[in-house]
Amino acid sequence: MANYPPADTQTFSYGGPYTQEEGAPPMMPAGGQQKRLFNPRNVFIGTGIVLLTMLCTVPIWNALALLSDFNYLFWAGSDIPTWMVSCCLVIIVLYTVTVTLFFSAARPQVQTEQTIMMIANIFITLLGLVLMLISLPLSRQAISTYNNLMYRCDYSEQTHRLYEYSQVLHNIRRTPLCAEKYTVEECPGYEEAKPYTTFLKEMEGTFRCSGFCYRPSGNAALIESKLEPESDRYLANKGHRQDRITPLNLGYAPQAGQVVTLAKAMGGALAKESHRAGQVPPSTVGRVTEATITYPPTLFSDANYQASCEGMAARDMKNFSGDVGFQTFYQGIYLVLIAIATGFLKLVGFCVRREPEYKAGGTEPMGSGYAFCNTQQQ
C-alpha cells in the first residue's frame, strides 16, 4: 500500500503547504454557481428578453419582407420598415437596461412582484403603441399607391415619371427595326435610366405583364368610342377607370398592338353555338361587337403578356404591404389589451385577503402580512 505524507504537510498548487490549525481555503459549494446564475434577477431579465423577442419576431419578419420587395421599395422606400426593425430592437435593449438598473440600484423593499409586473406591463404597452403608430403610415402608403396606380396612373406625382419612361420605350419598341428584336435594350436609342428602366424590366418579368398605364392609339380609341353605347359611356364616365376584358383562347390570338373586336375573336365559338341551337342570341352579338381589345407589346422580351403592369403593381401593394399594415395594427391593439387586462388582474389581487405570516415560535406577524385592502379596513 502506498505511503502518503501527513495531511498537515500536503501541498496544493494554489496555496502551498498549510497545517490543520490554519485550516483549508474556503471552497464554493457545488451548487453556488448554479444558484448565482439562476437567481430571480437573471431569470426575470432572460425571460423578459425572450418574450419581447418573440413578440417582435412577426413585425421584424414583415419589415424584412417589405425591404426585399422591389415593388414596395420603388413606390414607398425603406423608411417605415427600417423604423419598425429599429424600434423593436430599441425596446428590447431598453428593457434589458431598465431591469438591470432596477435590480442593482433600487431598494430591496421595492423589488416586489407588483413592481416587476408593472415593468412588464410598461414595455408590453410600449411595444403595442409603437406597432400601432408604425402601421398607420404603412397602410396609408399602400392605399395611396393603389389609388394612384389604378385611377391616376398617367398624371399623379408618384407615377407620372415612370409613365413617361414607359411611353418613350414603347415608342422605340414600335419602330420596325426594334419590333424584330427580342428586347428593347437591343434597339438603337435605348439608354438605361435607373431606377425607372430597371424597375420596368423587373416588373415585367416578375408580374408577367406588359404596358404601364398603356392607352390605345388615337384610331383605336376613336373606334371604341363610336362602338360604345350611350349607357355604357355614362357608366364609364362616372367611374375613374374602365376595365378592359382580356379574352384568352377565344378564336385566334391577336398580335401585339393589333386592334380587334370581340366579335371577331369569338366568331368561331358563336358560330358553333348558333349552329347547335339553331339561332344566335340577339343580346350576345350586340354586346360582343361593342368592345375593342388592344395589347401593348412587352418591352424586355417577346412574350407579349396580356396583363397590365400598373394593375399588377397596384394589387401587389394592396394585398401585401396593406395586409402587413393591418396585421401590425391589430397586433399592437392585442398587446395593449393584454397589458390592460394584466393590470386589472393585478388590481384584483391587491384586494384578495391573505393570511398573515408568523415568525417561527412567535405571535407577531412577519412583514406586511395583509394585502392592501386589508390594511385599509384596519
Coordinates of C-alpha atoms in Angstrom, one line a residue:
M1 CA 0.0 0.0 0.0
A2 CA 1.3 3.5 -1.0
N3 CA 2.5 5.7 1.7
Y4 CA 1.1 9.3 1.7
P5 CA 2.5 12.3 3.6
P6 CA 0.7 13.5 6.6
A7 CA -2.3 15.7 6.0
D8 CA -0.7 18.7 7.8
T9 CA 2.1 18.9 5.2
Q10 CA 0.1 18.4 1.9
T11 CA 0.9 20.9 -0.8
F12 CA -1.7 22.4 -3.2
S13 CA -0.9 24.3 -6.4
Y14 CA -2.9 27.3 -5.4
G15 CA -1.8 27.9 -1.9
G16 CA 1.3 26.0 -0.8
P17 CA 1.6 24.0 2.4
Y18 CA -0.8 24.6 5.3
T19 CA -1.5 23.0 8.6
Q20 CA -4.6 21.7 10.2
E21 CA -4.5 24.6 12.6
E22 CA -4.6 27.2 9.7
G23 CA -7.5 25.5 8.0
A24 CA -8.1 24.8 4.3
P25 CA -9.0 27.6 2.0
P26 CA -12.8 28.1 1.7
M27 CA -14.3 26.2 -1.2
M28 CA -17.5 27.3 -3.0
P29 CA -20.4 24.8 -2.7
A30 CA -21.1 22.7 -5.8
G31 CA -24.5 24.5 -6.4
G32 CA -23.2 28.0 -5.7
Q33 CA -22.5 28.9 -9.3
Q34 CA -25.9 27.5 -10.4
K35 CA -27.7 29.5 -7.8
R36 CA -25.9 32.6 -8.7
L37 CA -26.8 32.1 -12.4
F38 CA -30.5 31.3 -11.9
N39 CA -31.2 34.0 -9.3
P40 CA -34.5 35.9 -9.7
R41 CA -32.8 38.9 -11.3
N42 CA -31.2 36.9 -14.1
V43 CA -34.4 34.8 -14.6
F44 CA -36.6 37.8 -14.9
I45 CA -34.2 39.6 -17.3
G46 CA -33.7 36.5 -19.5
T47 CA -37.4 35.6 -19.6
G48 CA -38.4 39.1 -20.5
I49 CA -35.9 39.3 -23.3
V50 CA -37.1 36.0 -24.7
L51 CA -40.8 37.1 -24.6
L52 CA -40.1 40.5 -26.1
T53 CA -38.1 38.9 -28.9
M54 CA -40.9 36.5 -29.7
L55 CA -43.4 39.4 -29.8
C56 CA -41.1 41.3 -32.1
T57 CA -40.5 38.3 -34.4
V58 CA -43.5 38.9 -36.6
P59 CA -43.0 42.7 -37.1
I60 CA -39.3 42.3 -37.9
W61 CA -40.1 39.4 -40.3
N62 CA -42.7 41.6 -42.1
A63 CA -40.3 44.5 -42.2
L64 CA -37.6 42.4 -43.8
A65 CA -40.1 41.1 -46.3
L66 CA -41.0 44.6 -47.2
L67 CA -37.4 45.5 -47.6
S68 CA -36.9 42.6 -50.0
D69 CA -40.0 43.5 -52.2
F70 CA -38.8 45.6 -55.2
N71 CA -42.3 46.9 -55.8
Y72 CA -42.8 48.3 -52.3
L73 CA -39.2 49.8 -52.3
F74 CA -39.8 51.6 -55.5
W75 CA -43.1 53.2 -54.6
A76 CA -42.7 53.7 -50.8
G77 CA -39.0 53.5 -50.0
S78 CA -37.4 51.7 -47.0
D79 CA -38.0 54.3 -44.2
I80 CA -41.0 52.7 -42.5
P81 CA -39.7 49.0 -42.5
T82 CA -36.3 50.3 -41.2
W83 CA -38.1 52.2 -38.4
M84 CA -40.1 49.1 -37.5
V85 CA -37.0 47.0 -37.1
S86 CA -35.1 49.7 -35.2
C87 CA -38.0 50.3 -32.7
C88 CA -38.3 46.7 -31.9
L89 CA -34.6 46.3 -31.2
V90 CA -34.5 49.5 -29.2
I91 CA -37.4 48.3 -27.0
I92 CA -35.6 45.0 -26.2
V93 CA -32.3 46.9 -25.3
L94 CA -34.2 49.4 -23.3
Y95 CA -35.9 46.6 -21.3
T96 CA -32.6 45.0 -20.6
V97 CA -31.1 48.2 -19.3
T98 CA -34.1 49.2 -17.2
V99 CA -34.4 45.8 -15.5
T100 CA -30.6 45.7 -14.8
L101 CA -30.7 49.2 -13.2
F102 CA -33.8 48.3 -11.3
F103 CA -32.2 45.3 -9.6
S104 CA -28.9 47.0 -9.0
A105 CA -30.0 50.4 -7.8
A106 CA -33.5 50.0 -6.4
R107 CA -34.0 49.3 -2.7
P108 CA -34.8 45.7 -1.7
Q109 CA -38.2 46.8 -0.2
V110 CA -39.5 47.9 -3.7
Q111 CA -38.3 44.8 -5.5
T112 CA -41.6 43.2 -5.2
E113 CA -43.9 41.2 -7.5
Q114 CA -46.1 44.2 -8.1
T115 CA -43.2 46.3 -9.3
I116 CA -41.9 43.6 -11.6
M117 CA -45.4 43.2 -13.2
M118 CA -45.6 47.0 -13.6
I119 CA -42.3 47.0 -15.6
A120 CA -43.6 44.2 -17.8
N121 CA -46.8 46.0 -18.5
I122 CA -45.0 49.2 -19.4
F123 CA -42.9 47.5 -22.1
I124 CA -45.8 45.5 -23.5
T125 CA -47.9 48.6 -23.7
L126 CA -44.9 50.5 -25.3
L127 CA -44.4 47.8 -27.9
G128 CA -48.2 47.8 -28.7
L129 CA -48.3 51.6 -29.1
V130 CA -45.2 51.6 -31.3
L131 CA -46.7 48.9 -33.6
M132 CA -49.9 50.8 -33.9
L133 CA -48.2 54.1 -34.8
I134 CA -46.0 52.5 -37.4
S135 CA -48.9 50.6 -39.0
L136 CA -50.8 53.9 -39.8
P137 CA -48.4 55.3 -42.4
L138 CA -47.7 51.9 -43.8
S139 CA -51.4 51.3 -44.5
R140 CA -51.8 54.9 -45.9
Q141 CA -48.9 54.2 -48.3
A142 CA -50.5 51.1 -49.6
I143 CA -53.9 52.7 -50.2
S144 CA -52.4 55.9 -51.7
T145 CA -50.2 53.9 -54.1
Y146 CA -53.0 51.6 -55.1
N147 CA -55.3 54.6 -56.0
N148 CA -52.5 56.4 -57.9
L149 CA -51.8 53.3 -60.0
M150 CA -55.3 52.3 -60.7
Y151 CA -57.0 55.7 -61.2
R152 CA -54.3 58.4 -61.7
C153 CA -51.6 56.4 -63.3
D154 CA -50.6 58.8 -66.1
Y155 CA -50.7 62.1 -64.2
S156 CA -50.2 61.5 -60.5
E157 CA -46.9 62.8 -59.0
Q158 CA -46.0 59.3 -57.8
T159 CA -46.4 57.5 -61.2
H160 CA -46.1 60.2 -63.8
R161 CA -42.3 59.9 -64.2
L162 CA -42.4 56.2 -64.7
Y163 CA -45.2 56.6 -67.2
E164 CA -43.1 59.0 -69.3
Y165 CA -40.2 56.5 -69.4
S166 CA -42.7 53.7 -70.3
Q167 CA -44.1 55.8 -73.2
V168 CA -40.7 56.5 -74.6
L169 CA -39.7 52.9 -74.5
H170 CA -43.0 51.9 -76.2
N171 CA -42.3 54.5 -78.9
I172 CA -38.9 52.9 -79.5
R173 CA -40.4 49.4 -79.4
R174 CA -43.0 50.3 -82.2
T175 CA -40.3 51.1 -84.7
P176 CA -39.9 48.5 -87.5
L177 CA -36.3 47.9 -86.7
C178 CA -36.9 47.4 -82.9
A179 CA -40.0 45.3 -83.4
E180 CA -37.9 42.4 -84.7
K181 CA -35.6 42.5 -81.6
Y182 CA -36.0 40.3 -78.6
T183 CA -35.8 43.2 -76.2
V184 CA -35.9 47.0 -76.4
E185 CA -32.4 47.0 -74.9
E186 CA -31.0 45.9 -78.3
C187 CA -32.7 48.7 -80.1
P188 CA -31.0 52.0 -81.2
G189 CA -31.9 54.9 -79.0
Y190 CA -32.3 52.9 -75.8
E191 CA -30.5 54.2 -72.7
E192 CA -30.7 52.7 -69.3
A193 CA -32.0 55.2 -66.7
K194 CA -32.1 53.8 -63.2
P195 CA -34.3 53.2 -61.3
Y196 CA -37.1 53.5 -63.9
T197 CA -35.9 51.2 -66.7
T198 CA -34.7 48.6 -64.3
F199 CA -38.0 48.7 -62.4
L200 CA -40.0 48.3 -65.6
K201 CA -37.8 45.3 -66.6
E202 CA -38.2 43.7 -63.2
M203 CA -41.9 44.4 -63.0
E204 CA -42.4 42.9 -66.5
G205 CA -40.5 39.7 -65.6
T206 CA -41.9 39.2 -62.1
F207 CA -45.6 40.1 -62.7
R208 CA -45.6 38.8 -66.3
C209 CA -47.3 41.9 -67.6
S210 CA -46.9 44.4 -70.4
G211 CA -47.5 48.1 -70.7
F212 CA -47.5 50.6 -67.9
C213 CA -50.5 53.0 -67.9
Y214 CA -51.0 51.9 -71.5
R215 CA -53.5 53.8 -73.6
P216 CA -54.6 52.7 -77.1
S217 CA -53.6 54.7 -80.1
G218 CA -55.9 57.5 -81.5
N219 CA -57.6 55.3 -84.1
A220 CA -58.3 52.5 -81.6
A221 CA -59.7 55.0 -79.1
L222 CA -61.9 56.6 -81.8
I223 CA -63.3 53.2 -82.9
E224 CA -64.0 52.2 -79.3
S225 CA -65.8 55.5 -78.5
K226 CA -68.0 55.1 -81.6
L227 CA -69.0 51.5 -80.8
E228 CA -69.7 52.2 -77.1
P229 CA -73.4 52.7 -76.4
E230 CA -74.6 55.7 -74.5
S231 CA -75.5 53.8 -71.4
D232 CA -72.0 52.3 -71.1
R233 CA -70.4 55.6 -71.8
Y234 CA -72.3 57.2 -69.0
L235 CA -71.3 54.4 -66.6
A236 CA -67.6 54.8 -67.7
N237 CA -67.7 58.5 -67.1
K238 CA -68.9 58.0 -63.6
G239 CA -66.0 55.8 -62.7
H240 CA -62.4 56.7 -62.7
R241 CA -61.3 53.7 -64.7
Q242 CA -62.8 51.4 -67.3
D243 CA -61.8 47.8 -67.0
R244 CA -60.9 46.1 -70.3
I245 CA -61.8 42.5 -71.0
T246 CA -58.9 40.2 -72.0
P247 CA -60.3 37.1 -73.6
L248 CA -57.9 34.1 -73.7
N249 CA -58.0 31.3 -76.2
L250 CA -61.2 32.5 -77.8
G251 CA -60.7 32.0 -81.5
Y252 CA -57.3 33.3 -82.7
A253 CA -54.8 35.3 -80.6
P254 CA -54.3 38.9 -81.9
Q255 CA -50.8 40.2 -82.5
A256 CA -49.1 42.8 -80.3
G257 CA -50.6 46.2 -80.8
Q258 CA -53.4 44.9 -83.1
V259 CA -57.0 46.3 -82.6
V260 CA -59.6 43.6 -82.9
T261 CA -63.2 43.2 -81.9
L262 CA -64.5 40.7 -79.5
A263 CA -67.0 39.5 -82.2
K264 CA -64.0 38.6 -84.4
A265 CA -62.2 36.9 -81.6
M266 CA -65.3 34.9 -80.6
G267 CA -66.7 34.3 -84.1
G268 CA -65.9 30.6 -84.1
A269 CA -67.4 30.0 -80.7
L270 CA -70.6 31.9 -81.5
A271 CA -70.9 30.2 -84.9
K272 CA -70.8 26.7 -83.3
E273 CA -73.2 27.7 -80.5
S274 CA -75.7 29.2 -83.0
H275 CA -75.4 26.3 -85.3
R276 CA -76.1 23.9 -82.4
A277 CA -79.1 25.9 -81.1
G278 CA -80.4 27.0 -84.5
Q279 CA -80.3 30.7 -83.6
V280 CA -78.0 33.4 -82.3
P281 CA -78.9 35.1 -79.0
P282 CA -79.6 38.7 -80.0
S283 CA -78.2 40.2 -76.8
T284 CA -74.9 38.3 -77.1
V285 CA -74.0 39.6 -80.6
G286 CA -75.0 43.1 -79.7
R287 CA -72.7 43.2 -76.7
V288 CA -69.7 41.5 -78.3
T289 CA -69.5 43.9 -81.2
E290 CA -69.4 46.9 -78.9
A291 CA -65.9 46.4 -77.4
T292 CA -62.4 46.5 -78.7
I293 CA -59.2 45.0 -77.4
T294 CA -55.6 46.3 -77.6
Y295 CA -52.5 44.6 -76.3
P296 CA -49.2 46.5 -75.8
P297 CA -46.0 44.6 -76.7
T298 CA -43.6 43.6 -73.9
L299 CA -40.5 45.8 -73.7
F300 CA -37.8 43.4 -72.4
S301 CA -38.9 40.2 -74.1
D302 CA -41.1 38.8 -76.8
A303 CA -43.6 37.1 -74.5
N304 CA -46.3 39.8 -75.1
Y305 CA -48.1 39.2 -71.8
Q306 CA -51.8 40.2 -71.7
A307 CA -52.0 41.9 -68.3
S308 CA -51.4 45.5 -67.3
C309 CA -48.3 46.2 -65.2
E310 CA -49.9 49.1 -63.3
G311 CA -52.8 46.8 -62.2
M312 CA -50.4 44.0 -61.1
A313 CA -48.3 46.5 -59.1
A314 CA -51.3 48.1 -57.5
R315 CA -52.8 44.8 -56.4
D316 CA -49.4 43.7 -55.0
M317 CA -49.2 46.9 -53.0
K318 CA -52.7 46.5 -51.6
N319 CA -52.6 42.7 -50.9
F320 CA -49.0 42.6 -49.5
S321 CA -48.0 45.9 -47.9
G322 CA -51.6 46.8 -47.0
D323 CA -52.1 43.4 -45.2
V324 CA -48.8 43.9 -43.4
G325 CA -50.0 47.3 -42.1
F326 CA -53.3 45.9 -40.9
Q327 CA -51.6 42.9 -39.3
T328 CA -49.2 45.2 -37.4
F329 CA -52.0 47.4 -36.3
Y330 CA -54.1 44.6 -34.9
Q331 CA -51.0 43.1 -33.1
G332 CA -50.5 46.4 -31.4
I333 CA -54.1 46.5 -30.2
Y334 CA -53.8 43.0 -28.8
L335 CA -50.7 43.9 -26.9
V336 CA -52.3 46.9 -25.4
L337 CA -55.4 44.9 -24.4
I338 CA -53.2 42.3 -22.8
A339 CA -51.4 44.9 -20.7
I340 CA -54.7 46.4 -19.6
A341 CA -56.1 43.0 -18.7
T342 CA -53.0 42.1 -16.7
G343 CA -53.2 45.4 -14.8
F344 CA -56.8 44.8 -13.8
L345 CA -56.0 41.3 -12.7
K346 CA -53.2 42.6 -10.5
L347 CA -55.5 45.2 -9.1
V348 CA -57.9 42.5 -8.1
G349 CA -55.1 40.6 -6.5
F350 CA -54.5 43.6 -4.2
C351 CA -58.0 43.1 -2.7
V352 CA -57.7 39.4 -2.0
R353 CA -57.5 38.5 1.7
R354 CA -54.2 36.8 2.7
E355 CA -53.4 35.0 5.9
P356 CA -50.6 36.8 8.0
E357 CA -47.2 35.0 8.0
Y358 CA -45.9 34.5 11.6
K359 CA -42.4 34.2 12.7
A360 CA -41.2 30.8 13.9
G361 CA -42.1 30.5 17.6
G362 CA -43.7 34.0 17.8
T363 CA -47.1 35.6 17.6
E364 CA -46.3 38.7 15.7
P365 CA -47.0 38.8 12.0
M366 CA -43.9 39.0 9.8
G367 CA -43.7 41.8 7.3
S368 CA -46.9 43.2 5.8
G369 CA -49.0 40.1 6.3
Y370 CA -52.2 41.6 4.9
A371 CA -53.0 42.9 1.4
F372 CA -53.7 46.5 0.6
C373 CA -57.4 46.2 1.0
N374 CA -57.0 44.6 4.5
T375 CA -54.7 47.5 5.7
Q376 CA -57.4 49.9 4.5
Q377 CA -60.0 48.1 6.6
Q378 CA -57.9 48.4 9.7

